[in-house]
Coordinates of C-alpha atoms in Angstrom, one line a residue:
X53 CA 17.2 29.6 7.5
X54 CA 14.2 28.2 9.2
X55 CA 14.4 25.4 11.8
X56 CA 12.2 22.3 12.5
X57 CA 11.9 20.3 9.0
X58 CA 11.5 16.7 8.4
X59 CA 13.2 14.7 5.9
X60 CA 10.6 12.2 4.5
X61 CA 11.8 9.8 2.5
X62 CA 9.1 7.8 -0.3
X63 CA 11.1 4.6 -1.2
X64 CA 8.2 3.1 -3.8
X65 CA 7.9 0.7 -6.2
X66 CA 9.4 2.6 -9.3
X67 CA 11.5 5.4 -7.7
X68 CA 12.4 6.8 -4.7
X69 CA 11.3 10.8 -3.6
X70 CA 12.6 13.0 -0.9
X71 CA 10.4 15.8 0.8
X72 CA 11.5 18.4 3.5
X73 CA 8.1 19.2 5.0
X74 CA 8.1 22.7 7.3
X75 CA 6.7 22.3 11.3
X76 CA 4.0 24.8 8.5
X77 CA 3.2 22.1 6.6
X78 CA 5.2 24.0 3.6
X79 CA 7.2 21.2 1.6
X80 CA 10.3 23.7 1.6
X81 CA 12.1 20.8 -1.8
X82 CA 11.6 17.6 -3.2
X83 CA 13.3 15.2 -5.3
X84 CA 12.8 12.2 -7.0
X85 CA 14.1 9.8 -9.3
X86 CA 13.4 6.3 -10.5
X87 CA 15.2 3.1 -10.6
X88 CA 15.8 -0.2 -12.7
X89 CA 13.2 -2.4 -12.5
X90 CA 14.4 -6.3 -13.1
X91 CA 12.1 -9.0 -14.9
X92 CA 14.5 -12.4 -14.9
X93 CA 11.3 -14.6 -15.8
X94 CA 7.7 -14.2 -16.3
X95 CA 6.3 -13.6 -13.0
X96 CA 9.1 -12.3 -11.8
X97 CA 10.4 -8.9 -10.4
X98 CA 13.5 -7.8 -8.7
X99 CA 15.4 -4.8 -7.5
X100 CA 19.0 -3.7 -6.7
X101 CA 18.8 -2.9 -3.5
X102 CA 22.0 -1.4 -3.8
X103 CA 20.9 1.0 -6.3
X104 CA 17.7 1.7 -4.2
X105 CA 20.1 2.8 -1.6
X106 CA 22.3 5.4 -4.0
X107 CA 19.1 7.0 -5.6
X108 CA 17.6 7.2 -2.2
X109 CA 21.0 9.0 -1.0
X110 CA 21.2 11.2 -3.9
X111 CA 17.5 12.6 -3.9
X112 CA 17.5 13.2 0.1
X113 CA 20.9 15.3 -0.5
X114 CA 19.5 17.4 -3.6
X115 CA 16.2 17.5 -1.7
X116 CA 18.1 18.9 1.7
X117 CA 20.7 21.2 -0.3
X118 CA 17.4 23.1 -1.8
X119 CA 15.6 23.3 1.4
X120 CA 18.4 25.0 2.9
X121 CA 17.0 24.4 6.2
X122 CA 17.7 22.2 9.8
X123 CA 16.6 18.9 9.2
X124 CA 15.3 17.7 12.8
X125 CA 14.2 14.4 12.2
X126 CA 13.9 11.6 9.1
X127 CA 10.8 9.8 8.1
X128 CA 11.0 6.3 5.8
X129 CA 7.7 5.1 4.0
X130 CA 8.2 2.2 1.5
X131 CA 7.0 -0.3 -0.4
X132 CA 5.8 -2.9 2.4
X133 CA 6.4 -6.6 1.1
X134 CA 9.7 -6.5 -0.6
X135 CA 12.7 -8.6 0.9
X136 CA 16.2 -7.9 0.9
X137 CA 19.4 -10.0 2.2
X138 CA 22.5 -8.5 3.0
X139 CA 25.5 -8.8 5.0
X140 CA 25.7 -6.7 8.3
X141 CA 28.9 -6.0 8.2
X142 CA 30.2 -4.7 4.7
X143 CA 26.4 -3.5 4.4
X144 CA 26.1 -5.3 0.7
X145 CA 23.2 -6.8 -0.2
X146 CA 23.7 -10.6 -1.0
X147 CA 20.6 -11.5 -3.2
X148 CA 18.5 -8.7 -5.5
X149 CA 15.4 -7.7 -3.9
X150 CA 12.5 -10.0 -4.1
X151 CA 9.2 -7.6 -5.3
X152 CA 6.3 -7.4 -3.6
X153 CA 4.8 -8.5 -7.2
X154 CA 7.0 -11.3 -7.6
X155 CA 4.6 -14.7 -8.0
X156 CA 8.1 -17.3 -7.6
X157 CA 6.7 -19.0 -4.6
X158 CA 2.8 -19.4 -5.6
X159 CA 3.9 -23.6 -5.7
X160 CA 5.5 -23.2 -2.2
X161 CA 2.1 -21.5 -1.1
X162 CA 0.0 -24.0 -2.6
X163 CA 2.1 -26.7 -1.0
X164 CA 1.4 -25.0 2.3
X165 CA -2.0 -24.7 2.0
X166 CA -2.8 -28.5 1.1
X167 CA -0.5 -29.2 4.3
X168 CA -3.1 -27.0 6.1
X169 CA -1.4 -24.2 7.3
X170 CA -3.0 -21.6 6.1
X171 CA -5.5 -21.2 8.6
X172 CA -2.6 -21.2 11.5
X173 CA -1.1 -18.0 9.3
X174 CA -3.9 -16.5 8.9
X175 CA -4.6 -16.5 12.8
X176 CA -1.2 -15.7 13.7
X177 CA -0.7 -13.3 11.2
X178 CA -4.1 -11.7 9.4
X179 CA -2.9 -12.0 6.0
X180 CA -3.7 -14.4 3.1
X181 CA -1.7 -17.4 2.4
X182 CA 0.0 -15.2 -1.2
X183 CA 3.0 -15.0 -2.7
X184 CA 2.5 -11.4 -2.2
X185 CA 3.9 -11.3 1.3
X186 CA 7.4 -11.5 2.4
X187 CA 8.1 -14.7 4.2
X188 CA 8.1 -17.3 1.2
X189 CA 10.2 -15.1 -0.3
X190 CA 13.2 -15.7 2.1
X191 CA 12.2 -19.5 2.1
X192 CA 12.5 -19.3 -1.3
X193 CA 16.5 -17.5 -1.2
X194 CA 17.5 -19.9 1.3
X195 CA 16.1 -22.7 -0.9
X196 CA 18.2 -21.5 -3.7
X197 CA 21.0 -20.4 -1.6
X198 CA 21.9 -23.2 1.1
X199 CA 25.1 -21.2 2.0
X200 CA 23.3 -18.2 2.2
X201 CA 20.8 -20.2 4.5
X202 CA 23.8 -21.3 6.3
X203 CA 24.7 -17.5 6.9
X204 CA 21.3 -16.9 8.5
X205 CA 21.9 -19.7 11.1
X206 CA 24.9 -18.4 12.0
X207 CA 23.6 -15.0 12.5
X208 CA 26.1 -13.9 9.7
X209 CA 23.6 -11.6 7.9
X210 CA 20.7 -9.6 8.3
X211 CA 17.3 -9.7 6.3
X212 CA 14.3 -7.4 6.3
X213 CA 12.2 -5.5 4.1
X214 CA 13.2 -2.0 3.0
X215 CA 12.7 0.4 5.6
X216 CA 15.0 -2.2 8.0
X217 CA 17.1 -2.2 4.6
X218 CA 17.3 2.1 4.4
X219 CA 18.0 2.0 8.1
X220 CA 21.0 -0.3 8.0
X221 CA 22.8 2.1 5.5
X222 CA 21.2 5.5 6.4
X223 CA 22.9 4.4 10.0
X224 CA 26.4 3.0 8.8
X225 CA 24.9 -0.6 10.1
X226 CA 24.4 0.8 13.7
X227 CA 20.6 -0.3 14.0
X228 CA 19.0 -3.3 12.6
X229 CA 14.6 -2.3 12.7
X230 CA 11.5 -2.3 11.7
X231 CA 8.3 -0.9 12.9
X232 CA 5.0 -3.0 13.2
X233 CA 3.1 -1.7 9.8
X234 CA 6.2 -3.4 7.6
X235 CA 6.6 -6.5 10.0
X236 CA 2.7 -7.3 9.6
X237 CA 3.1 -7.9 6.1
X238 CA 5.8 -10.2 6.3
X239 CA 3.9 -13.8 7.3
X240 CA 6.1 -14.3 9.7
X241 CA 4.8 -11.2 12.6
X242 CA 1.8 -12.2 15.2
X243 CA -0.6 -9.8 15.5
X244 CA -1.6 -10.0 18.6
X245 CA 1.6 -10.2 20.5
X246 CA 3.0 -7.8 18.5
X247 CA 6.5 -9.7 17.6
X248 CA 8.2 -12.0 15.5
X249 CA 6.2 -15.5 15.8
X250 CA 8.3 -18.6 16.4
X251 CA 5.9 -21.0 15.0
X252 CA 5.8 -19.1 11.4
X253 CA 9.5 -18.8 11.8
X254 CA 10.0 -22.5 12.5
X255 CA 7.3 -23.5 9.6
X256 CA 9.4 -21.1 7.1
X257 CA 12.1 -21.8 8.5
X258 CA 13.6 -18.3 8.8
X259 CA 16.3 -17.5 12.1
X260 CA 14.6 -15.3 14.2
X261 CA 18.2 -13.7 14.8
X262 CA 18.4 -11.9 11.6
X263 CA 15.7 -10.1 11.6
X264 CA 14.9 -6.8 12.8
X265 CA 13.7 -5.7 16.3
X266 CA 10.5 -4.4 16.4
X267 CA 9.8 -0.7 17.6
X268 CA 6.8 1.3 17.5
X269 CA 6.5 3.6 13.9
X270 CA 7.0 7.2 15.9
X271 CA 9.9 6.5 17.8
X272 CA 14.3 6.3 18.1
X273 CA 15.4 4.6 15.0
X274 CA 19.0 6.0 15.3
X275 CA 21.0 8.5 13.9
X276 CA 21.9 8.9 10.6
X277 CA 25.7 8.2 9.6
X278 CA 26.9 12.4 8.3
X279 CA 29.8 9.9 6.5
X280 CA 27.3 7.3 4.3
X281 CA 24.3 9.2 4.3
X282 CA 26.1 12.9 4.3
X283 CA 23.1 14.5 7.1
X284 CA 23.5 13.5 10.8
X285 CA 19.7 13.0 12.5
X286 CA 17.3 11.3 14.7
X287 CA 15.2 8.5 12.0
X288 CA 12.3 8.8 14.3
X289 CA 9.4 7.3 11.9
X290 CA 8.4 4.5 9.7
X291 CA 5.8 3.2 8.0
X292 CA 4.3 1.0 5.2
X293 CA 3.1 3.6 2.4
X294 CA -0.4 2.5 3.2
X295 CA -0.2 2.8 6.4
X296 CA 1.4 5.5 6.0
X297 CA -1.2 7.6 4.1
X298 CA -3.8 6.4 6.5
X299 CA -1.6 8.6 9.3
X300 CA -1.1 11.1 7.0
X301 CA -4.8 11.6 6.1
X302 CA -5.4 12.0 10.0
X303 CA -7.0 8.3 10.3
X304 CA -6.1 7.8 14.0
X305 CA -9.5 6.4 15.4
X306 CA -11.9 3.5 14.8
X307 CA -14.3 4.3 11.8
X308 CA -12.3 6.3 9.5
X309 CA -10.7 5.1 6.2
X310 CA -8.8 6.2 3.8
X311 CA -8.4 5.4 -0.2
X312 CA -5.5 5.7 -2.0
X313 CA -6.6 6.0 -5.8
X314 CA -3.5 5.1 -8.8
X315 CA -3.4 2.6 -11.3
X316 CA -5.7 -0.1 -8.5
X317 CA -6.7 1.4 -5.7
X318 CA -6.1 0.5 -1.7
X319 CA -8.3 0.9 1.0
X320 CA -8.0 1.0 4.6
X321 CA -9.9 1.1 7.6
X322 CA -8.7 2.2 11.0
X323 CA -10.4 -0.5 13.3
X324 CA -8.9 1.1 16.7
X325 CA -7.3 -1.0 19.0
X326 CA -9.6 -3.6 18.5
X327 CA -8.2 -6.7 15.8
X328 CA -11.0 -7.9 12.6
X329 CA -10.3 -10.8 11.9
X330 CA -12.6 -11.0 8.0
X331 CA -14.7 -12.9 6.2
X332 CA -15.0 -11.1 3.6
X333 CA -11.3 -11.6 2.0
X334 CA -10.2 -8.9 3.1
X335 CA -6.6 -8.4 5.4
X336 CA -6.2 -7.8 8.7
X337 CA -2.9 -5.6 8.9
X338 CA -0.9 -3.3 12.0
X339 CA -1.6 0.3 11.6
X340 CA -0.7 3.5 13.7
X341 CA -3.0 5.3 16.3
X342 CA -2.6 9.1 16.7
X343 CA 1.2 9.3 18.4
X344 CA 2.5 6.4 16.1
X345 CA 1.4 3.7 18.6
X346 CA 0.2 0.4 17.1
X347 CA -3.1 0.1 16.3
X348 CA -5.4 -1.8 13.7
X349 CA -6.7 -1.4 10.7
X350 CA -8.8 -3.4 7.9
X351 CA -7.1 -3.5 4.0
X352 CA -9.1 -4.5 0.4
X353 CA -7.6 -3.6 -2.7
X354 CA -9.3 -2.8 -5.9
X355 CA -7.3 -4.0 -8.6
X356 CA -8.1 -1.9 -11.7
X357 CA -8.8 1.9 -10.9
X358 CA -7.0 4.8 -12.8
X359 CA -6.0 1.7 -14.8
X360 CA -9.3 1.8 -16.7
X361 CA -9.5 5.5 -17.5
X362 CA -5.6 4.8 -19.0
X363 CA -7.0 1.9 -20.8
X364 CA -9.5 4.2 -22.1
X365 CA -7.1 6.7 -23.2
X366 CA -4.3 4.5 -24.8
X367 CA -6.1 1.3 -25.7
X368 CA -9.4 2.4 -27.3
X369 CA -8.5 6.1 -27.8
X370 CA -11.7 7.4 -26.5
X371 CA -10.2 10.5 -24.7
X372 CA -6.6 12.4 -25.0
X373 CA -5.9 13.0 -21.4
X374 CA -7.4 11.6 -18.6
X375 CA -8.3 14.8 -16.9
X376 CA -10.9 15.4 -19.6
X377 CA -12.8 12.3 -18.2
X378 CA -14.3 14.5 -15.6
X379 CA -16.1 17.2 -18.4
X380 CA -16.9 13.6 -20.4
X381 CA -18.8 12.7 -16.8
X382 CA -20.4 15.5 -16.4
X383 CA -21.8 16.1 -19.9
X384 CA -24.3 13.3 -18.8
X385 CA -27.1 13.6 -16.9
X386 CA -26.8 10.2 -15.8
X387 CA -25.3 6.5 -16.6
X388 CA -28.5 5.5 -19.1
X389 CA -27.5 1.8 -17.4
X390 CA -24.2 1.5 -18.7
X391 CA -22.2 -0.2 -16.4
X392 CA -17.8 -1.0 -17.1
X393 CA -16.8 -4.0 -14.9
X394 CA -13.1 -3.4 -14.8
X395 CA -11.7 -7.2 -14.1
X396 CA -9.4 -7.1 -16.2
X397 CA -6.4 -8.3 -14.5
X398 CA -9.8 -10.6 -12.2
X399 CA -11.5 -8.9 -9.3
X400 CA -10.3 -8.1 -5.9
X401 CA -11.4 -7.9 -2.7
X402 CA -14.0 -8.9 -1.7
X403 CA -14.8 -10.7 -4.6
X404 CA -11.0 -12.5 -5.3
X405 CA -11.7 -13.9 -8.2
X406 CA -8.4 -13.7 -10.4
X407 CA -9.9 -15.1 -13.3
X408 CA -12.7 -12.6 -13.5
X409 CA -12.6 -10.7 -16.9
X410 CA -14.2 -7.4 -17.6
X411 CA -17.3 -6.6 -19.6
X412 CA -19.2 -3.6 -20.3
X413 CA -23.4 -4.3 -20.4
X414 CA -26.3 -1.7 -21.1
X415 CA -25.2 -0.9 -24.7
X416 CA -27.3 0.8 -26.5
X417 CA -26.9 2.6 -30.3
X418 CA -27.7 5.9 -28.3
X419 CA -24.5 4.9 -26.2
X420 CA -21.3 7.3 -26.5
X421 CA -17.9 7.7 -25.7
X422 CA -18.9 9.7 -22.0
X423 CA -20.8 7.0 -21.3
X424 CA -17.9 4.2 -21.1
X425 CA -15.5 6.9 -19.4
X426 CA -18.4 7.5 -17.0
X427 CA -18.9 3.9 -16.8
X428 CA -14.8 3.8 -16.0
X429 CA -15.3 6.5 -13.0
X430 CA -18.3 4.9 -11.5
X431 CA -16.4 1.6 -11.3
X432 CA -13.9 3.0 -9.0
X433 CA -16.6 4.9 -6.9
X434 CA -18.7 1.2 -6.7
X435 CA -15.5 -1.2 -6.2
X436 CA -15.0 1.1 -3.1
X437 CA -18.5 0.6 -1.5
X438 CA -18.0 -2.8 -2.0
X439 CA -14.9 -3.1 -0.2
X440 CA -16.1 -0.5 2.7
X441 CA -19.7 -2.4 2.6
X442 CA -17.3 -6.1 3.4
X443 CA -15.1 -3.6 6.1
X444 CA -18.2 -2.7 7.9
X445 CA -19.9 -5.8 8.2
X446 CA -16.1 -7.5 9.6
X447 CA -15.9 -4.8 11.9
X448 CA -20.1 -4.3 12.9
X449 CA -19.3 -0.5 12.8
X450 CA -20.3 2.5 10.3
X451 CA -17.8 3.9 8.5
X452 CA -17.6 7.7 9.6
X453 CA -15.9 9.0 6.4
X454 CA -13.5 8.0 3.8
X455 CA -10.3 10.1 3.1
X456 CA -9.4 9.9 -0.8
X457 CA -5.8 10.6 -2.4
X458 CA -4.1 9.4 -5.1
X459 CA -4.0 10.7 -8.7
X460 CA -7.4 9.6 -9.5
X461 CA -8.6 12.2 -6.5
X462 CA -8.4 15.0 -7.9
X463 CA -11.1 14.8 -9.9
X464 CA -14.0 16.6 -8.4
X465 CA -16.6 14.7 -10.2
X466 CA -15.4 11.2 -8.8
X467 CA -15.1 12.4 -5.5
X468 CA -18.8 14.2 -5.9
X469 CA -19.9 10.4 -7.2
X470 CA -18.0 8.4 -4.3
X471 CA -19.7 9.7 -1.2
X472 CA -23.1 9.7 -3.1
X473 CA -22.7 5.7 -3.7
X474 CA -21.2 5.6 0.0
X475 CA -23.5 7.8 1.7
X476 CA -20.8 9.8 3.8
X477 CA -18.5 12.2 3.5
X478 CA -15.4 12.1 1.3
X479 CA -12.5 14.3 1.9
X480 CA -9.5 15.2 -0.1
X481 CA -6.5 16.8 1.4
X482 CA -4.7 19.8 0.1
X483 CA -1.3 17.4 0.0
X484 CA -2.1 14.7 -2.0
X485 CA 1.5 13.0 -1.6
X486 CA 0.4 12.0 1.6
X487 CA 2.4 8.5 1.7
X488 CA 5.4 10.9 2.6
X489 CA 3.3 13.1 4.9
X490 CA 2.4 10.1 6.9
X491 CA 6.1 9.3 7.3
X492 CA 6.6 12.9 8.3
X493 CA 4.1 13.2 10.8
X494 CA 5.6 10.3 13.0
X495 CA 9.3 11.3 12.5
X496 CA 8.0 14.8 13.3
X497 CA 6.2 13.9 16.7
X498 CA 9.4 11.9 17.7
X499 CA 11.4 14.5 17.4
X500 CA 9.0 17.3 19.0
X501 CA 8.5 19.4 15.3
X502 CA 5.3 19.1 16.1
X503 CA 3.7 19.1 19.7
X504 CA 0.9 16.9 19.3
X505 CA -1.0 15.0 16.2
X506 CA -3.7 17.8 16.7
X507 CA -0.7 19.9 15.7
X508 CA 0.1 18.3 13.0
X509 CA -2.7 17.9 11.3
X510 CA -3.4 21.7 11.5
X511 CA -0.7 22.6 9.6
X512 CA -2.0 20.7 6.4
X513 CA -5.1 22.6 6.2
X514 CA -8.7 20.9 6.2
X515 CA -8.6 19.6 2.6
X516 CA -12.0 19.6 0.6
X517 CA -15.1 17.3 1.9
X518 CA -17.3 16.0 -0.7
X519 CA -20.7 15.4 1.3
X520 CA -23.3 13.2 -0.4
X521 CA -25.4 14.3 -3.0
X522 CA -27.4 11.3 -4.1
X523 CA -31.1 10.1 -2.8
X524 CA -31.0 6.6 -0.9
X525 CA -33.8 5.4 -4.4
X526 CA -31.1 6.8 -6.4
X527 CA -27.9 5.2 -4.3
X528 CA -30.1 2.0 -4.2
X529 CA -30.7 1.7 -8.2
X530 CA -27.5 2.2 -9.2
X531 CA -26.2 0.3 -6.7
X532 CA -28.5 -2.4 -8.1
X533 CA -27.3 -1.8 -11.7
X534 CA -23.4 -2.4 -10.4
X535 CA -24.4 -5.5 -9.0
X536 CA -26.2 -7.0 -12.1
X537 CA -23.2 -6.6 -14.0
X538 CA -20.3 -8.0 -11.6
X539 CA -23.5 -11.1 -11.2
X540 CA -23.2 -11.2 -15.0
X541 CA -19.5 -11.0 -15.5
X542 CA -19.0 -13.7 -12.8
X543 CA -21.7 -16.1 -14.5
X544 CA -19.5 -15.8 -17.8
X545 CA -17.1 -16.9 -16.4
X546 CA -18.8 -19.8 -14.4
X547 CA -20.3 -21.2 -17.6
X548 CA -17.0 -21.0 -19.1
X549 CA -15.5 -23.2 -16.6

């Protein structure tokens, strides 16, 4: 049996996976499974917490039984703005999850705003004023549920998001944490002073009892209960799965970014130990420096991505996997001016215009099939200079490089295409699950598998770098060819209005 693994546990939006990850860099098992997702209403989405908990139980034991290994520390990444409520001492959750993609309290943040506290919260806090985030989603259980409320006051139950939630159980109620990446996305977590913020806990009125202590995302998170959780070990990392993939792809200092391509796509950019405030709409959000410490780091999300090549695939039929978008790409010699606008859910960062609807221009009757599925790969490559392009100019610094995962990465084509339209490097790593490397990486430094981040990022390998190909003319006109078209699809919808 070989020694030094870590447990890393994925708890995401859909389903929760378990990786035992070698001091090699070897993933030794894995196993996954998903869970019920809950729609009550239109606009809204819930989980069982409870059944979070089993499936994330069951797939660390079938995930440990086939590694047949020592298990020398435990890593959680999760989904960052979800809320649960439960009671510390029978360890039950008391409300279903809230969602991070629940919209419930967009009146209570509209209310807020037009009282004019948004631009408090966004000091305090770097985030948007959104329904996205995790504070007006306890203001809106207490709301519903005065005795609940009534609880929190007097310090009769516990709230956090899921990592504190994972923790609680993994640890037979023994420790009640989070870790700075998950509290920054709560509304309620100051920035600067790195803590829970008593003004954004009086104006959402949220006990500052019940919530988690704060400790650093490499670090003594307790022991695991061998009883609830059947494996007795040191939890010695957490991390947002953002945050945790920029860790994972090595993005420790100022400069270097990271992309994480699915259905939209999220980008990060490691801004050191130095805070951005934007102007750009983008977020200001607590990352990780190299030993787990808090740093920060800018965050602009794309909203359509891999979305579009699906759309392509199932809506209009244009292609029967979308792996064959990349032989499609290259069977062109070049875009002939067709450009895809993907808004079709509205634009995000740094645009943020939610209703923003697509539109394809440059149609010709020479125009093909490759040309809207290259159209569909381009968009991802320009949405991510335009988010880098707003990072750079909120942070007065060059990006160095952009790390890319995600399933959309591993097509070479798209990754050739990226760091032409950004002008530097791209680089794909060999892992592309890197979410769970990330929370790996610090449960493996906290618990000595690995020496020194140096260390660990050795035993990954170097990945693949994609070095830019294109001409600055060439960068420059198609560059100029993306922006006609977002100018265009934003006039629609001006003159519409």
């Amino acid at each position: 049996m070989s020694r030094g693994a870590v447990l890393a546990l994925d708890q995401g939006t859909t389903g929760s996976a378990a990786l035992v990850i070698g001091a090699d860099g070897a993933v030794l098992a894995r196993a996954y499974s998903e869970f019920t997702q809950h729609f009550p209403r239109p606009g809204r989405v819930e989980h069982d917490a409870e059944e979070i908990w089993r499936v994330t139980a069951r797939v660390a034991g079938e995930a440990v039984a086939a590694a047949r290994t020592e298990v020398a520390a435990v890593g959680v990444t999760n989904q960052r703005e979800t809320v649960v409520v439960w009671d510390p001492e029978t360890l039950r959750p008391l409300h279903r999850a809230i969602v991070w993609q629940d919209r419930r309290t967009a009146a209570l943040c509209r209310e807020l705003k037009e009282a004019g506290h948004e631009g408090m919260i966004r000091r305090r806090t770097g985030l948007l004023l959104d329904p996205y985030f995790s504070g007006t989603k306890l203001r809106w259980i207490f709301d519903r549920h005065p005795e609940l409320e009534a609880r929190a006051r007097a310090g009769e139950l516990a709230v956090g998001t899921i990592d504190s939630w994972l923790v609680a159980r993994m640890t037979g109620g023994a420790v009640h944490a989070t870790d700075p990446t998950n509290a920054s996305r709560t509304l309620l977590f100051d920035l600067d002073d790195g803590d829970w913020n008593d003004e954004l806990l009086g104006l959402l009125g949220v006990p500052r009892r019940v919530l988690p202590e704060v400790r650093s995302s490499s670090g003594d998170f307790g022991i695991t209960d061998g009883a609830a959780f059947g494996l007795e070990a040191p939890i010695g990392g957490i991390a947002g799965d953002q945050q945790a993939a920029l860790y994972g792809q090595g993005c420790w200092e100022a400069g270097v970014g990271k992309c994480t391509y699915g259905t939209g796509a999220f980008l990060l950019l490691n801004t050191g130990g130095r805070r951005v405030s934007s102007a750009h709409g983008l977020l200001t959000t607590a990352a990780c420096d190299a030993r787990g410490g808090r740093a920060y780091a800018l965050e602009g999300s794309i909203f359509v991505a891999g979305a579009a090549v699906q759309w392509l695939r199932d809506g209009l039929g244009l292609l029967d996997d979308a792996a064959a978008s990349e032989a499609m790409a290259r069977s062109l010699d070049g875009n002939d001016g067709v450009y895809l606008v993907p808004a079709f859910v509205g634009l995000g960062a740094p645009h943020w215009r939610p209703d923003a609807r697509g539109s394809i221009t440059g149609l010709t009757r020479g125009t093909t099939r490759a040309h809207l599925v290259r159209a569909a790969l381009e968009a991802m490559a320009y949405g991510t200079r335009d988010v880098v392009a707003a990072m750079e100019r909120d942070a007065g610094m060059r990006a160095r490089s952009l790390r890319a995962d995600g399933g959309a990465a591993k097509n070479d084509w798209l990754m050739e295409f990226t760091a032409g339209v950004l002008g530097i490097p791209v680089r794909r790593p060999d892992m592309v699950e890197t979410t769970a490397l990330g929370a790996a990486g610090l449960a493996g430094l906290a618990a000595g598998v690995w020496a020194d981040p140096e260390s660990f990022a050795t035993a990954f390998g170097a990945g693949r770098t994609f070095a830019p190909s294109l001409g600055g003319d060439e960068r420059e006109a198609l560059v100029r060819g993306w922006n006609r078209a977002v100018r265009g699809t934003l006039a629609t919808l001006e003159a519409e209005q």
